[in-house]
Short mmCIF file of N, CA and C in Angstrom, two decimals:
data_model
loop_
_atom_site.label_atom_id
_atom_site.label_comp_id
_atom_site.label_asym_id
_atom_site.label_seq_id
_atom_site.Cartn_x
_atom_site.Cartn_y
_atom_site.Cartn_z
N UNK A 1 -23.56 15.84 -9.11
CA UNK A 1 -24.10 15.37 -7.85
C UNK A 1 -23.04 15.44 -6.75
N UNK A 2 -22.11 15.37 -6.86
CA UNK A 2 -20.81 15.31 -6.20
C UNK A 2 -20.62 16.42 -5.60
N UNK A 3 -21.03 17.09 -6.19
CA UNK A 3 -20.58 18.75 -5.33
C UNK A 3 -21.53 19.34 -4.98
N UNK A 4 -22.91 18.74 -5.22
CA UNK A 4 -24.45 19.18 -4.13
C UNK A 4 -24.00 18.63 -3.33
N UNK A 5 -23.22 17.32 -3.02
CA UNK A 5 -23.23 16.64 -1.47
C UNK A 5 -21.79 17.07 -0.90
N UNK A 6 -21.18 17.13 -1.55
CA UNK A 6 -20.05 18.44 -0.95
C UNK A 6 -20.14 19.68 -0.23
N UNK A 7 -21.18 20.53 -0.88
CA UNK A 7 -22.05 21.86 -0.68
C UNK A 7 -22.70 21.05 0.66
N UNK A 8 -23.60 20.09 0.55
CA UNK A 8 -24.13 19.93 1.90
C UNK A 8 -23.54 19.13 2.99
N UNK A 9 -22.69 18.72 2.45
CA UNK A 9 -21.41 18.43 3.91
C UNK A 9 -20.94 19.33 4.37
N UNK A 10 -20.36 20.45 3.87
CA UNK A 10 -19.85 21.69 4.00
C UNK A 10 -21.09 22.27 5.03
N UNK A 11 -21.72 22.57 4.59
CA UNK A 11 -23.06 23.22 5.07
C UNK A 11 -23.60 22.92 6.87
N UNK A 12 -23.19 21.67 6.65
CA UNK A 12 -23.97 20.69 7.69
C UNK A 12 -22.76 20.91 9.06
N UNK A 13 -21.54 20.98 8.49
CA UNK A 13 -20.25 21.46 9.48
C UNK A 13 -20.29 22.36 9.73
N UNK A 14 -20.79 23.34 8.95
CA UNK A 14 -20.61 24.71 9.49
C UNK A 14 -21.57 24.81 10.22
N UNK A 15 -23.00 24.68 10.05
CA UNK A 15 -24.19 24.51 11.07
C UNK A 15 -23.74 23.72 11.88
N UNK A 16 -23.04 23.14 12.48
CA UNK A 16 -22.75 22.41 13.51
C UNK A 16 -21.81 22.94 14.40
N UNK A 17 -20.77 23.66 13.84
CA UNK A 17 -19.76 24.41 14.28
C UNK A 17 -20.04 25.88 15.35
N UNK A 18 -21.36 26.18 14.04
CA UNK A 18 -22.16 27.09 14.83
C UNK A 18 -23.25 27.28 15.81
N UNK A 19 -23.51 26.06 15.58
CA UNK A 19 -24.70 25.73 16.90
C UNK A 19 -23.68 25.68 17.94
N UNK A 20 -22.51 24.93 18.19
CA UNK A 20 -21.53 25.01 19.09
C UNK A 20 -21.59 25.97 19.46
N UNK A 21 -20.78 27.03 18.65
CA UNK A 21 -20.20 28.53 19.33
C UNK A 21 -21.70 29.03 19.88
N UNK A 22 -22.70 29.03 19.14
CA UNK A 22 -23.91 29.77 19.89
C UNK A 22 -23.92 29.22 21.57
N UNK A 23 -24.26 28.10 21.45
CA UNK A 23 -24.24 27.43 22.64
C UNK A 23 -23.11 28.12 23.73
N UNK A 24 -22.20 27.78 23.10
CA UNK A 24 -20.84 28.27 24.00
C UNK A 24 -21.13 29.98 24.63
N UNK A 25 -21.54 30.89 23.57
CA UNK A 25 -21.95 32.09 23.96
C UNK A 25 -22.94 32.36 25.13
N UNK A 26 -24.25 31.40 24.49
CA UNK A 26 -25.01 31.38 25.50
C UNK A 26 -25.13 30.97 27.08
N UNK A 27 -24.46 29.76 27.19
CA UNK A 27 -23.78 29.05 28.35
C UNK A 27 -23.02 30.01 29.29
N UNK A 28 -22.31 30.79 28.46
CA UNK A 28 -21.16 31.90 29.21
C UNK A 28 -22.14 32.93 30.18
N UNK A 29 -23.56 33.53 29.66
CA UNK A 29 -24.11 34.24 30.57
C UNK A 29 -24.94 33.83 31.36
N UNK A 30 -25.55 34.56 32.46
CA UNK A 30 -26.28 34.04 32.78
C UNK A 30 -27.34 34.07 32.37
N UNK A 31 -27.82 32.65 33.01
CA UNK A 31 -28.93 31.68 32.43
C UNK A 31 -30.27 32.61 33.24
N UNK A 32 -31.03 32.78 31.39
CA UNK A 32 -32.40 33.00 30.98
C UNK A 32 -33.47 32.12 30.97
N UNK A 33 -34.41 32.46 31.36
CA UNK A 33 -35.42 31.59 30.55
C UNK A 33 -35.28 31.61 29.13
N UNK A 34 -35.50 33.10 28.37
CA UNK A 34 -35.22 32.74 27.09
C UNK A 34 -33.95 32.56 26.56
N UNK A 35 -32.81 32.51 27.31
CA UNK A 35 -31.25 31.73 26.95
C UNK A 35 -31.43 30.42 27.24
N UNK A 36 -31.91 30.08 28.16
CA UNK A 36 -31.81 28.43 28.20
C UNK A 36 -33.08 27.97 27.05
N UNK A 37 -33.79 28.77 26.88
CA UNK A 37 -34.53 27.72 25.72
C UNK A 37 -33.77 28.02 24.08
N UNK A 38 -33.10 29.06 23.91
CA UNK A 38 -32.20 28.85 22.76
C UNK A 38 -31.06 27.80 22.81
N UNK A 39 -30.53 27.81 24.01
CA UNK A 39 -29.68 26.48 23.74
C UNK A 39 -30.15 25.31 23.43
N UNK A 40 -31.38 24.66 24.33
CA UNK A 40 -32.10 23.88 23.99
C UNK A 40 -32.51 23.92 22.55
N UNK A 41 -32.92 24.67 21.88
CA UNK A 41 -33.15 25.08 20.03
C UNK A 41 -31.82 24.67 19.63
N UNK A 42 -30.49 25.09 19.70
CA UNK A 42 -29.41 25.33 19.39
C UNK A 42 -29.02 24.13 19.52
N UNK A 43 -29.33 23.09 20.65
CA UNK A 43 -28.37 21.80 20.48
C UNK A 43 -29.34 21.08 19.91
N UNK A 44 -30.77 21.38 19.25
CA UNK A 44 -31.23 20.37 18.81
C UNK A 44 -30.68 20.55 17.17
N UNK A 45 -30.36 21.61 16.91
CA UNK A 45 -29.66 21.90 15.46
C UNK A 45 -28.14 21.19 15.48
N UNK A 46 -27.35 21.58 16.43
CA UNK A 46 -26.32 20.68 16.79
C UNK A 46 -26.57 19.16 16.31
N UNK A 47 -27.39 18.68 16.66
CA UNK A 47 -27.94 17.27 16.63
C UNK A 47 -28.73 17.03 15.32
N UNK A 48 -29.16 17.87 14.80
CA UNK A 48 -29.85 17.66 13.44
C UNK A 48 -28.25 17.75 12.15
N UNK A 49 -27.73 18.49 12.54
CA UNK A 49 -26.36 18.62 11.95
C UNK A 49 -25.33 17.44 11.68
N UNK A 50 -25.25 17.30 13.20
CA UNK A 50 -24.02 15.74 13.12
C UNK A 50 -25.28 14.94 12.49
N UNK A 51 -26.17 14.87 12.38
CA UNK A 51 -26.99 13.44 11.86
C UNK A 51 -26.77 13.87 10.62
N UNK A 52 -26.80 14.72 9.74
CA UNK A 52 -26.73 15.29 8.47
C UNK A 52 -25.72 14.44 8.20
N UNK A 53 -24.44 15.31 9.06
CA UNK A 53 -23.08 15.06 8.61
C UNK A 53 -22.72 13.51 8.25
N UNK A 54 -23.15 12.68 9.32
CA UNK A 54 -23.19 11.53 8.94
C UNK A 54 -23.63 10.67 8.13
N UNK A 55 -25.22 10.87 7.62
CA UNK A 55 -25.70 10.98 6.46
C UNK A 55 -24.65 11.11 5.38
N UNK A 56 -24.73 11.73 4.84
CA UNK A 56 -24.46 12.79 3.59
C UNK A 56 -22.99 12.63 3.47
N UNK A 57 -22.04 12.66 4.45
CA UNK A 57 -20.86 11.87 4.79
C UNK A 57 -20.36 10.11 3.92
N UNK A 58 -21.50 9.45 4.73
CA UNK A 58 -21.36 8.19 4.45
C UNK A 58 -21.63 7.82 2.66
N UNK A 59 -22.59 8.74 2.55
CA UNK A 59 -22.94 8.68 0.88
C UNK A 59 -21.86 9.26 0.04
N UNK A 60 -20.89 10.22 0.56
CA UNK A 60 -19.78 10.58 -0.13
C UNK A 60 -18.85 9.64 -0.02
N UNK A 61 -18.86 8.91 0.79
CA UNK A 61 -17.48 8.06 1.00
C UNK A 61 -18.03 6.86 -0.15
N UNK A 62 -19.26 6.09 0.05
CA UNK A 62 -20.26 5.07 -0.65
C UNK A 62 -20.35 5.52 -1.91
N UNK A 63 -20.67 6.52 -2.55
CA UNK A 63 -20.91 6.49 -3.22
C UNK A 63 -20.46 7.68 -4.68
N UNK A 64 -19.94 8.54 -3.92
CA UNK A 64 -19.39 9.51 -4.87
C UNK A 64 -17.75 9.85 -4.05
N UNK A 65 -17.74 11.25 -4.80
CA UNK A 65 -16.16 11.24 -4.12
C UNK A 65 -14.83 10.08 -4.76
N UNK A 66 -14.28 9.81 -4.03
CA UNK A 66 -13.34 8.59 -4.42
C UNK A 66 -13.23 7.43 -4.17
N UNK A 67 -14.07 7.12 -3.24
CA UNK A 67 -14.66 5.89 -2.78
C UNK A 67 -14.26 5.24 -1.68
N UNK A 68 -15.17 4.87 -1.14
CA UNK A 68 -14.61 3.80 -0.12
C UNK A 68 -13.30 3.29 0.11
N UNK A 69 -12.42 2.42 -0.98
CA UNK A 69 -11.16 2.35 -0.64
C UNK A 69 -10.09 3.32 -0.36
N UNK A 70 -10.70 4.52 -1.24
CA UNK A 70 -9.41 5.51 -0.72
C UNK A 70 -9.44 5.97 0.88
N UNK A 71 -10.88 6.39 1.15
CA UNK A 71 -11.32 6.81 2.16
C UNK A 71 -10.15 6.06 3.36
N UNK A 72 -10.95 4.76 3.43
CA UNK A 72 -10.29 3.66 4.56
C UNK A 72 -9.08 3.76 4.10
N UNK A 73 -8.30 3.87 3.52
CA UNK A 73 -6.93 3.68 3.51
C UNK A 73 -6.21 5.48 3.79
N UNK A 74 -6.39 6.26 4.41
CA UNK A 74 -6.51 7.40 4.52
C UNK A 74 -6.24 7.48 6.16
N UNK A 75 -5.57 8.00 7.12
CA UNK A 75 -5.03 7.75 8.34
C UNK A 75 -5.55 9.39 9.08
N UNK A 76 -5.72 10.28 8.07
CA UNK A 76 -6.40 11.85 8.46
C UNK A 76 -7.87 11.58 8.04
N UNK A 77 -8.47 10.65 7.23
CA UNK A 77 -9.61 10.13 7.54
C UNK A 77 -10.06 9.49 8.57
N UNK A 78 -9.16 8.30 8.85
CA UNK A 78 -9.98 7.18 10.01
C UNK A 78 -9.75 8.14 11.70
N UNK A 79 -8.84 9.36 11.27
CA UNK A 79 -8.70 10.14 12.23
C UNK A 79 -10.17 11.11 12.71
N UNK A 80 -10.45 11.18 11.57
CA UNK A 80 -11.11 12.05 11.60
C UNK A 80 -13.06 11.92 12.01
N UNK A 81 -13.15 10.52 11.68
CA UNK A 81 -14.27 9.39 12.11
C UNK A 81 -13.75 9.31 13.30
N UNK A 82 -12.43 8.97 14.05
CA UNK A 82 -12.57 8.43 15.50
C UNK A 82 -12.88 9.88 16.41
N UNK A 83 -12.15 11.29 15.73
CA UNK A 83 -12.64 12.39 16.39
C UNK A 83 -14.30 12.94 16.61
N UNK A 84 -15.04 12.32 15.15
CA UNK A 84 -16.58 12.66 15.31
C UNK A 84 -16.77 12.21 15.92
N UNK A 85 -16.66 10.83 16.15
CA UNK A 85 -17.13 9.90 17.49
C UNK A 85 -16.94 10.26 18.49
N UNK A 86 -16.04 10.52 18.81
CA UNK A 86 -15.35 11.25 20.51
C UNK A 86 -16.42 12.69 20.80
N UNK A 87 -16.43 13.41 19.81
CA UNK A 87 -17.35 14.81 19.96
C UNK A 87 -18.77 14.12 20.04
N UNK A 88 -19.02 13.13 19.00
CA UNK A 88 -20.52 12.74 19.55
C UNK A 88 -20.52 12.12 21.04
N UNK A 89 -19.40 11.39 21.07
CA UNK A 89 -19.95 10.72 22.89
C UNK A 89 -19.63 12.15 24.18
N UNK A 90 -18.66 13.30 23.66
CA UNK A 90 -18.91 14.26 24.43
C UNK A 90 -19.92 14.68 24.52
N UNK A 91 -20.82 15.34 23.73
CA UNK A 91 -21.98 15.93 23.06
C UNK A 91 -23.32 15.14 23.87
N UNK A 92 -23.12 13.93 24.65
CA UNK A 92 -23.96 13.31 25.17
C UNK A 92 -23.96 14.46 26.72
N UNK A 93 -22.94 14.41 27.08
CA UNK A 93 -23.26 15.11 28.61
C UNK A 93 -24.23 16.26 28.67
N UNK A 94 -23.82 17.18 28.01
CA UNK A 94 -24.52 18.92 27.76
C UNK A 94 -26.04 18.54 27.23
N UNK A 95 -26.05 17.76 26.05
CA UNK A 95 -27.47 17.39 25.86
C UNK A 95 -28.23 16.62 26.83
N UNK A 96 -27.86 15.83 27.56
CA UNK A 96 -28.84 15.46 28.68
C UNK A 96 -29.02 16.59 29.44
N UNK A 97 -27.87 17.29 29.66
CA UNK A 97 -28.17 18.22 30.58
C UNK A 97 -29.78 19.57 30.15
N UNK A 98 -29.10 19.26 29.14
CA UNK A 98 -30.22 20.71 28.37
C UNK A 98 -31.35 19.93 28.40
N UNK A 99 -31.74 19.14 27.85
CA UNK A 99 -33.33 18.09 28.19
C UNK A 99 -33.62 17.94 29.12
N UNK A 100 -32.91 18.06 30.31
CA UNK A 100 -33.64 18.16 31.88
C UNK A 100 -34.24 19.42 32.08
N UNK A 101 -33.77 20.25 30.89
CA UNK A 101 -34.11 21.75 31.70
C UNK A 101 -35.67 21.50 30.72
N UNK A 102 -36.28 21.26 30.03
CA UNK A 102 -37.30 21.40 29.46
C UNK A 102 -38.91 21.53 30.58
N UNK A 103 -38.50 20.69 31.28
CA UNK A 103 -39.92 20.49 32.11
C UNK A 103 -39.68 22.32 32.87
N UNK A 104 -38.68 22.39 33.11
CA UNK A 104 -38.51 24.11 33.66
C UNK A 104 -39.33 24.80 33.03
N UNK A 105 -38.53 24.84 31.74
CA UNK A 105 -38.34 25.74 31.01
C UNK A 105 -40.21 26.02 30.36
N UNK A 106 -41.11 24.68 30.30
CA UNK A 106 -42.53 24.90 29.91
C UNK A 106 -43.37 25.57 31.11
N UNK A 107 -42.74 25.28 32.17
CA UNK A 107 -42.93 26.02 33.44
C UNK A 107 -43.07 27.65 33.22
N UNK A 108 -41.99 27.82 32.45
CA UNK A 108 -41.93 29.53 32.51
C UNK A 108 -40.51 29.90 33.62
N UNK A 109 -40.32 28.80 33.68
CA UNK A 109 -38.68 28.93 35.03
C UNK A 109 -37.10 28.73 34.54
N UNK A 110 -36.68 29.42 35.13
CA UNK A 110 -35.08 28.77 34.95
C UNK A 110 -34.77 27.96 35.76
N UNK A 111 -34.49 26.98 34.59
CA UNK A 111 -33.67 25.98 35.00
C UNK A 111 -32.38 26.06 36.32
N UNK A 112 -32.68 24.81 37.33
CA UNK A 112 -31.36 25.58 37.98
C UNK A 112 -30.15 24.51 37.99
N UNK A 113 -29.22 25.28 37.85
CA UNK A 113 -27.77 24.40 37.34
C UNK A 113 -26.91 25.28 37.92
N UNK A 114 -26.26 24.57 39.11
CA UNK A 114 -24.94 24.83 39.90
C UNK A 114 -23.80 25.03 38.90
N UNK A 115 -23.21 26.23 39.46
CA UNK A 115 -21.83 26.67 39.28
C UNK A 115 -20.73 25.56 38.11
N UNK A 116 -21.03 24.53 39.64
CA UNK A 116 -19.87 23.49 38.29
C UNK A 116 -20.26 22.81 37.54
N UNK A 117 -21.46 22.45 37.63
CA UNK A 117 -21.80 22.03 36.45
C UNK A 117 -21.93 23.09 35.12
N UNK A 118 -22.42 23.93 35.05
CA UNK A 118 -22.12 25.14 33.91
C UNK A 118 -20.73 25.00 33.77
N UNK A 119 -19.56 25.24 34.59
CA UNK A 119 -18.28 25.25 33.92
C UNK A 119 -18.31 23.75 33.29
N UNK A 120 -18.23 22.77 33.52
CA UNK A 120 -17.98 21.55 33.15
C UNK A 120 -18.87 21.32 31.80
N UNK A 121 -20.24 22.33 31.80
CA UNK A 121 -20.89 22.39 30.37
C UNK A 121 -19.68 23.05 29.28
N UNK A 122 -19.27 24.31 29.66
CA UNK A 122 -18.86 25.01 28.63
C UNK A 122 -17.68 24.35 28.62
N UNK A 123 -16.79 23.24 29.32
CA UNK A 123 -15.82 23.02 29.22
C UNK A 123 -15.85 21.88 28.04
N UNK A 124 -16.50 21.21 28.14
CA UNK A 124 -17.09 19.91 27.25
C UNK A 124 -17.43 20.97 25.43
N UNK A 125 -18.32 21.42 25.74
CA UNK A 125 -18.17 22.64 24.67
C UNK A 125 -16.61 23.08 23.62
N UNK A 126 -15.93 23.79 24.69
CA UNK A 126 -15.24 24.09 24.27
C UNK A 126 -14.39 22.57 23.83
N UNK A 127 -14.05 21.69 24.76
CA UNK A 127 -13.22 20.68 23.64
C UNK A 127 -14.10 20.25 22.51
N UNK A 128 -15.44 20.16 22.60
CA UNK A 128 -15.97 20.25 20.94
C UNK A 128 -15.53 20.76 20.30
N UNK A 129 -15.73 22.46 20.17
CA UNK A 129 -15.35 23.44 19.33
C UNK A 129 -13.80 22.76 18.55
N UNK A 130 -12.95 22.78 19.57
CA UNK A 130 -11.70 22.62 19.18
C UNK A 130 -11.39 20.81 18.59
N UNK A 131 -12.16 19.46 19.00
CA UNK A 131 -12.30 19.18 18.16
C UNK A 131 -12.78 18.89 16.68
N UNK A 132 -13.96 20.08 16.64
CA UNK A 132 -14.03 20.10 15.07
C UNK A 132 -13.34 21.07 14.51
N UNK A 133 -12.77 21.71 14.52
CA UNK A 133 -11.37 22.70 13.95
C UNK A 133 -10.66 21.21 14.08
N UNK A 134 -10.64 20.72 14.64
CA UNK A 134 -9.18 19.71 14.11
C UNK A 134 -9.49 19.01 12.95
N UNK A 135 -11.05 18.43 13.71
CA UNK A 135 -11.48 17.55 11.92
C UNK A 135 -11.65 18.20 10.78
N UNK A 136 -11.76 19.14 10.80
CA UNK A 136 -12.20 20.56 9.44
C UNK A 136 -10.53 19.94 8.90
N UNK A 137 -9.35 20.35 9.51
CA UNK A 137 -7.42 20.25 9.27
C UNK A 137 -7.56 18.46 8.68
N UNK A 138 -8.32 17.52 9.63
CA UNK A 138 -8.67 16.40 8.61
C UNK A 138 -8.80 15.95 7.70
N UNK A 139 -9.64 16.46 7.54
CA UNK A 139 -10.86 16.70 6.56
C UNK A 139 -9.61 16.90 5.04
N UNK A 140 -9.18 18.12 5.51
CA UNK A 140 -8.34 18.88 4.09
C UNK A 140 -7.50 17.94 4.18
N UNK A 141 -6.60 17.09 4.91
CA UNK A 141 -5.20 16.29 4.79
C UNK A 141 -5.95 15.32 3.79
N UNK A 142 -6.75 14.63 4.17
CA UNK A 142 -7.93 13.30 3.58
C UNK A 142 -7.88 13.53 2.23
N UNK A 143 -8.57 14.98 2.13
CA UNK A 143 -9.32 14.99 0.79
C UNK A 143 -7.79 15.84 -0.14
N UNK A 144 -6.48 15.86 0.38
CA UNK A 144 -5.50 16.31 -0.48
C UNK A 144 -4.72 14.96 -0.82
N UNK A 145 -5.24 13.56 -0.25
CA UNK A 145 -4.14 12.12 -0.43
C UNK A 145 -3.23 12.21 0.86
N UNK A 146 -2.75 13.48 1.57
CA UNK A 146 -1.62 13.44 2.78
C UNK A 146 -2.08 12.15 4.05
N UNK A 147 -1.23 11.28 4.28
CA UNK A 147 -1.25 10.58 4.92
C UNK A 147 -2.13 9.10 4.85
N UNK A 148 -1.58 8.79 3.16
CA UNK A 148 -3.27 7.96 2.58
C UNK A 148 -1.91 6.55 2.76
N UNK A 149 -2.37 5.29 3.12
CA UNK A 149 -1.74 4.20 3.26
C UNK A 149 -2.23 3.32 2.06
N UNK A 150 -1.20 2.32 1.52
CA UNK A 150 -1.99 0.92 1.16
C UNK A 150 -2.19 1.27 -0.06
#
């Protein structure tokens, strides 16, 4: 059982990683009707993902894996929880943004979104991207004992 929920933690990061970069791709050109409704698709997978992750996460720490105490006593762990958090409260801006475009987008219209706001999308983006490459480097310190306290 341990390594089905391994396999789908794994799984659930990488779908998440990749809904990112799609996003990020898509964001970069200009905006489609049918590009802005893949992002909209794309961050709702984003969002089906981190909910996974968290899921399926919490049950590895609870319940398989090494448990709860090692976890918390682990400093590239509790690192690595305060970084999901930070990407989830980033992850709030771009997704409101993309849910405004919906009433457009059933319209048959593009959405319209000024200059800086698109950079300030893909910018938020991109520090996603790059904080989950850090938590992935986490992730491995955690699950090798490096930096475990107590």
């Amino acid at each position: 059982m341990s390594a089905l929920f391994a396999f789908l933690h794994h799984l659930a990061a990488f779908a998440l990683f990749a809904a990112l970069a799609v996003e990020l791709v898509l964001i970069r050109e200009t905006l489609t009707v049918e590009s802005a409704r893949k992002i909209v698709r794309f961050d709702f997978v984003y969002g089906l993902s981190a909910g996974a992750l968290v899921v399926i996460g919490l049950l590895r720490v609870f319940h398989f894996e090494k448990g709860a105490a090692y976890y918390l006593h682990s400093a590239p762990f509790l690192g690595k929880l305060t970084l999901f958090a930070i990407v989830g409260l980033l992850s709030i801006y771009p997704t409101r943004e993309f849910l405004s475009w919906r009433k457009s987008l059933k319209q048959g219209q593009i959405p319209v979104v000024d200059a800086g706001r698109l950079r300030a999308i893909r910018s938020v983006i991109h520090w996603e991207l790059a904080s989950v490459a850090l938590i992935l480097l986490l992730a491995a310190l955690a699950a090798r004992g490096i930096g475990h306290f107590g």
